[in-house]
Amino acid sequence: MSTTTDPDPSDGSIAFIPLEANPQLMTSLIHKLGVSQGLEMHDVYSLTEPELLAFIPRPALALLLVFPVSAAYESHRMAEDTLTEEYHGKGPSEPVLWWRQTIRNACGLMGLLHAVSNGPARALIEEGSTLDDLLKKSVNLTPNERSALLEKTPELAAAHREAASGGDTAAPNAEDDVDLHYVCFVKDNDNQLWELDGRRKGPILRGQLDSNEDALSAKALSLGALKFLEREGEDLRFSAVALAGATD
């Protein structure tokens, strides 16, 4: 088992401008990379109020949660990761496609890649697109080789830079230290709920869902995102976006 306690990319690593949790920008980014126009990112205004969740088209294919990397979270992560082997999976038999994050401040991009590359969304990636090419190259690579591929894909960096520079608030510098992080929850084609985070040792299976339950179902939320909120108590620096069908 690995004894590494700091999973973040080193200060000398490639750095990207942090991506704002803005569904319009994110939608533009995934479309530019090759995701079908039939999918969009949507604001999630509440994880507990059914009347607000009802505004999101269903099924929700993935949920991206933005959360504070607090002492409570890091304590939980290290306790859980201590009992986990490093992931070395590769090949078409993998239940999900996972990338380790080696680019500083790229957690938003990693969350989007995990969201659109797994479950039903993966079938909605356009043939010959940047993302299609990236996935075909990634499938048979180890996690470390996949990370190197991301670092060496200029089309990915350019699309991310354009999106991250167009937010509603002034974008931080790529080298800034940011204490908010993205995690992705996605339902695979076998109805399993996965937590996908490039800071972890690999993909984490959080539980089994029924065929009629999606990433925003009560069970999925209780197995995943709501546990983050429970740990943080009074800290309100949470936001969320969901991958689902287009509204137009």
Short mmCIF file of C-alpha atoms in Angstrom, two decimals:
data_model
loop_
_atom_site.label_atom_id
_atom_site.label_comp_id
_atom_site.label_asym_id
_atom_site.label_seq_id
_atom_site.Cartn_x
_atom_site.Cartn_y
_atom_site.Cartn_z
CA MET A 1 0.00 0.00 0.00
CA SER A 2 1.16 3.53 -0.72
CA THR A 3 2.14 5.73 2.20
CA THR A 4 1.71 8.95 0.23
CA THR A 5 -0.34 11.51 2.15
CA ASP A 6 -0.15 14.43 -0.30
CA PRO A 7 -1.82 13.49 -3.61
CA ASP A 8 -1.56 16.94 -5.19
CA PRO A 9 0.63 17.65 -8.22
CA SER A 10 3.99 19.17 -7.26
CA ASP A 11 4.65 22.89 -7.55
CA GLY A 12 6.70 22.29 -10.68
CA SER A 13 3.87 20.50 -12.49
CA ILE A 14 1.94 21.89 -15.45
CA ALA A 15 -0.78 24.23 -14.17
CA PHE A 16 -4.17 25.18 -15.60
CA ILE A 17 -6.39 28.13 -14.73
CA PRO A 18 -9.00 26.86 -12.20
CA LEU A 19 -12.36 26.20 -13.87
CA GLU A 20 -15.39 28.02 -12.49
CA ALA A 21 -18.43 25.87 -11.70
CA ASN A 22 -20.38 27.63 -14.42
CA PRO A 23 -22.67 25.29 -16.40
CA GLN A 24 -22.63 27.46 -19.52
CA LEU A 25 -18.83 27.47 -19.68
CA MET A 26 -18.67 23.78 -18.89
CA THR A 27 -21.23 22.95 -21.54
CA SER A 28 -19.26 24.95 -24.10
CA LEU A 29 -16.10 23.10 -23.09
CA ILE A 30 -17.53 19.58 -23.37
CA HIS A 31 -19.15 20.43 -26.72
CA LYS A 32 -15.83 21.77 -28.00
CA LEU A 33 -14.15 18.54 -26.95
CA GLY A 34 -16.74 16.46 -28.81
CA VAL A 35 -19.69 15.68 -26.52
CA SER A 36 -23.08 15.64 -28.25
CA GLN A 37 -25.14 18.83 -28.27
CA GLY A 38 -27.86 16.71 -26.67
CA LEU A 39 -26.05 16.90 -23.31
CA GLU A 40 -25.54 19.95 -21.11
CA MET A 41 -24.30 20.85 -17.66
CA HIS A 42 -26.96 22.17 -15.28
CA ASP A 43 -26.82 24.09 -12.01
CA VAL A 44 -27.90 22.02 -9.01
CA TYR A 45 -29.38 24.50 -6.53
CA SER A 46 -30.05 21.96 -3.78
CA LEU A 47 -29.17 18.36 -3.03
CA THR A 48 -32.01 17.94 -0.56
CA GLU A 49 -35.04 19.85 -1.89
CA PRO A 50 -37.04 17.82 -4.44
CA GLU A 51 -38.74 20.89 -5.92
CA LEU A 52 -35.33 22.36 -6.88
CA LEU A 53 -33.95 19.05 -8.14
CA ALA A 54 -37.03 18.82 -10.36
CA PHE A 55 -35.66 21.62 -12.57
CA ILE A 56 -32.91 19.33 -13.86
CA PRO A 57 -33.70 17.07 -16.85
CA ARG A 58 -33.62 13.41 -15.92
CA PRO A 59 -31.90 11.09 -15.95
CA ALA A 60 -28.87 12.93 -14.56
CA LEU A 61 -25.86 11.02 -15.87
CA ALA A 62 -23.29 12.50 -13.49
CA LEU A 63 -22.95 14.95 -10.62
CA LEU A 64 -19.95 17.22 -10.08
CA LEU A 65 -19.59 18.48 -6.53
CA VAL A 66 -17.31 21.41 -5.67
CA PHE A 67 -16.23 21.24 -2.03
CA PRO A 68 -13.64 22.68 0.38
CA VAL A 69 -10.51 20.62 0.93
CA SER A 70 -10.79 20.97 4.69
CA ALA A 71 -8.94 19.26 7.52
CA ALA A 72 -12.02 17.09 8.09
CA TYR A 73 -12.08 15.98 4.47
CA GLU A 74 -8.33 15.30 4.33
CA SER A 75 -8.54 13.24 7.51
CA HIS A 76 -11.32 11.17 5.97
CA ARG A 77 -9.47 10.79 2.66
CA MET A 78 -6.22 9.66 4.26
CA ALA A 79 -8.00 7.19 6.56
CA GLU A 80 -9.83 5.67 3.60
CA ASP A 81 -6.86 5.69 1.24
CA THR A 82 -4.59 4.03 3.81
CA LEU A 83 -6.68 0.89 3.38
CA THR A 84 -6.69 1.07 -0.42
CA GLU A 85 -4.20 -0.20 -2.98
CA GLU A 86 -3.04 2.04 -5.80
CA TYR A 87 -5.19 1.50 -8.89
CA HIS A 88 -3.46 0.06 -11.94
CA GLY A 89 -6.48 -0.88 -14.03
CA LYS A 90 -6.55 -0.55 -17.79
CA GLY A 91 -8.26 -2.07 -20.80
CA PRO A 92 -11.80 -2.30 -22.18
CA SER A 93 -13.02 -4.44 -19.26
CA GLU A 94 -12.67 -1.58 -16.75
CA PRO A 95 -16.06 -0.60 -15.30
CA VAL A 96 -15.08 3.08 -15.47
CA LEU A 97 -12.33 5.11 -17.09
CA TRP A 98 -10.28 7.03 -14.49
CA TRP A 99 -7.41 9.51 -14.76
CA ARG A 100 -4.98 10.48 -12.01
CA GLN A 101 -4.64 14.27 -11.73
CA THR A 102 -1.10 15.46 -12.39
CA ILE A 103 -1.97 18.95 -13.67
CA ARG A 104 -2.31 21.61 -10.97
CA ASN A 105 -5.76 23.24 -10.65
CA ALA A 106 -7.24 20.95 -13.31
CA CYS A 107 -9.76 19.27 -10.99
CA GLY A 108 -12.70 20.86 -12.83
CA LEU A 109 -11.48 19.46 -16.12
CA MET A 110 -10.86 16.07 -14.52
CA GLY A 111 -14.41 16.07 -13.17
CA LEU A 112 -15.82 16.83 -16.60
CA LEU A 113 -13.68 14.15 -18.26
CA HIS A 114 -14.87 11.58 -15.73
CA ALA A 115 -18.49 12.67 -16.18
CA VAL A 116 -18.65 12.48 -19.97
CA SER A 117 -16.38 9.45 -20.44
CA ASN A 118 -18.38 6.98 -18.36
CA GLY A 119 -21.85 5.50 -18.28
CA PRO A 120 -24.36 6.37 -21.03
CA ALA A 121 -22.62 9.69 -21.81
CA ARG A 122 -19.69 7.87 -23.34
CA ALA A 123 -21.84 6.74 -26.26
CA LEU A 124 -22.64 10.39 -27.01
CA ILE A 125 -19.10 11.45 -27.89
CA GLU A 126 -18.69 12.36 -31.54
CA GLU A 127 -16.50 10.14 -33.67
CA GLY A 128 -13.17 11.77 -34.56
CA SER A 129 -13.41 14.49 -31.91
CA THR A 130 -10.63 15.45 -29.48
CA LEU A 131 -12.35 13.52 -26.71
CA ASP A 132 -13.00 10.47 -28.87
CA ASP A 133 -9.32 10.36 -29.79
CA LEU A 134 -8.30 10.84 -26.15
CA LEU A 135 -10.53 8.02 -24.93
CA LYS A 136 -9.38 5.58 -27.60
CA LYS A 137 -5.77 6.27 -26.67
CA SER A 138 -6.46 6.12 -22.90
CA VAL A 139 -8.30 2.82 -22.64
CA ASN A 140 -5.25 0.55 -22.81
CA LEU A 141 -2.93 2.86 -20.84
CA THR A 142 -2.10 2.71 -17.13
CA PRO A 143 -3.29 5.64 -14.96
CA ASN A 144 0.17 7.22 -15.04
CA GLU A 145 0.35 6.89 -18.82
CA ARG A 146 -3.13 8.40 -19.11
CA SER A 147 -2.01 11.39 -17.05
CA ALA A 148 0.98 11.91 -19.32
CA LEU A 149 -1.36 11.79 -22.32
CA LEU A 150 -3.53 14.57 -20.86
CA GLU A 151 -0.46 16.71 -20.29
CA LYS A 152 0.58 16.23 -23.94
CA THR A 153 -2.78 16.94 -25.60
CA PRO A 154 -2.62 20.60 -26.71
CA GLU A 155 -6.23 20.63 -27.94
CA LEU A 156 -7.36 19.80 -24.40
CA ALA A 157 -5.24 22.55 -22.86
CA ALA A 158 -6.44 25.13 -25.40
CA ALA A 159 -10.13 24.30 -24.92
CA HIS A 160 -9.75 24.41 -21.13
CA ARG A 161 -7.88 27.73 -21.21
CA GLU A 162 -10.62 29.32 -23.33
CA ALA A 163 -13.35 28.10 -20.99
CA ALA A 164 -11.55 28.95 -17.74
CA SER A 165 -10.80 32.49 -18.94
CA GLY A 166 -14.46 33.28 -19.66
CA GLY A 167 -16.09 32.97 -16.24
CA ASP A 168 -18.37 35.40 -14.44
CA THR A 169 -15.61 36.22 -11.94
CA ALA A 170 -11.97 37.11 -12.53
CA ALA A 171 -10.04 33.90 -13.12
CA PRO A 172 -7.25 33.06 -10.65
CA ASN A 173 -3.76 32.49 -11.95
CA ALA A 174 -2.90 28.97 -12.96
CA GLU A 175 -0.24 28.77 -10.22
CA ASP A 176 -2.54 29.97 -7.40
CA ASP A 177 -3.33 27.66 -4.52
CA VAL A 178 -7.06 26.89 -4.54
CA ASP A 179 -8.75 25.14 -1.62
CA LEU A 180 -11.88 24.07 -3.52
CA HIS A 181 -11.92 20.79 -5.39
CA TYR A 182 -14.19 18.86 -7.79
CA VAL A 183 -15.34 15.28 -7.38
CA CYS A 184 -17.51 13.40 -9.88
CA PHE A 185 -20.22 10.86 -9.11
CA VAL A 186 -21.32 8.80 -12.08
CA LYS A 187 -23.60 5.82 -12.62
CA ASP A 188 -22.07 3.20 -14.91
CA ASN A 189 -23.88 0.96 -17.37
CA ASP A 190 -24.25 -1.72 -14.66
CA ASN A 191 -26.07 0.70 -12.32
CA GLN A 192 -23.09 1.12 -10.00
CA LEU A 193 -22.31 4.50 -8.44
CA TRP A 194 -18.68 5.57 -8.65
CA GLU A 195 -16.77 8.40 -7.02
CA LEU A 196 -14.14 9.61 -9.48
CA ASP A 197 -11.46 11.97 -8.25
CA GLY A 198 -7.94 12.32 -9.63
CA ARG A 199 -6.59 13.01 -6.11
CA ARG A 200 -7.59 9.56 -4.89
CA LYS A 201 -5.83 6.23 -5.43
CA GLY A 202 -8.33 5.19 -8.07
CA PRO A 203 -12.06 4.99 -8.82
CA ILE A 204 -14.17 4.28 -5.72
CA LEU A 205 -17.28 2.14 -5.90
CA ARG A 206 -19.86 3.70 -3.58
CA GLY A 207 -22.80 1.37 -4.09
CA GLN A 208 -25.39 -0.25 -6.31
CA LEU A 209 -28.34 1.70 -7.72
CA ASP A 210 -31.56 0.45 -9.25
CA SER A 211 -32.06 0.83 -12.97
CA ASN A 212 -34.53 3.69 -12.43
CA GLU A 213 -32.17 5.63 -10.11
CA ASP A 214 -29.81 8.24 -11.53
CA ALA A 215 -26.91 10.33 -10.19
CA LEU A 216 -29.36 12.68 -8.44
CA SER A 217 -31.60 10.01 -6.95
CA ALA A 218 -32.02 9.99 -3.19
CA LYS A 219 -29.93 6.82 -2.86
CA ALA A 220 -27.10 8.13 -5.05
CA LEU A 221 -26.94 11.37 -3.10
CA SER A 222 -26.95 9.56 0.24
CA LEU A 223 -24.10 7.30 -0.90
CA GLY A 224 -22.05 10.14 -2.32
CA ALA A 225 -22.43 13.91 -2.24
CA LEU A 226 -24.42 14.24 0.99
CA LYS A 227 -21.62 12.55 2.92
CA PHE A 228 -19.38 15.47 1.99
CA LEU A 229 -21.90 17.96 3.35
CA GLU A 230 -22.34 15.97 6.55
CA ARG A 231 -18.59 16.06 7.22
CA GLU A 232 -18.27 19.80 6.79
CA GLY A 233 -21.09 20.97 9.05
CA GLU A 234 -21.25 24.77 8.89
CA ASP A 235 -18.99 25.25 5.86
CA LEU A 236 -21.27 26.43 3.05
CA ARG A 237 -18.69 26.57 0.25
CA PHE A 238 -20.37 23.88 -1.80
CA SER A 239 -21.77 24.01 -5.31
CA ALA A 240 -22.82 21.36 -7.77
CA VAL A 241 -23.56 20.85 -11.46
CA ALA A 242 -25.11 17.87 -13.19
CA LEU A 243 -24.66 16.32 -16.63
CA ALA A 244 -28.06 15.70 -18.23
CA GLY A 245 -30.04 16.22 -21.39
CA ALA A 246 -30.22 19.59 -23.14
CA THR A 247 -33.24 21.75 -22.37
CA ASP A 248 -33.58 23.32 -25.83
#
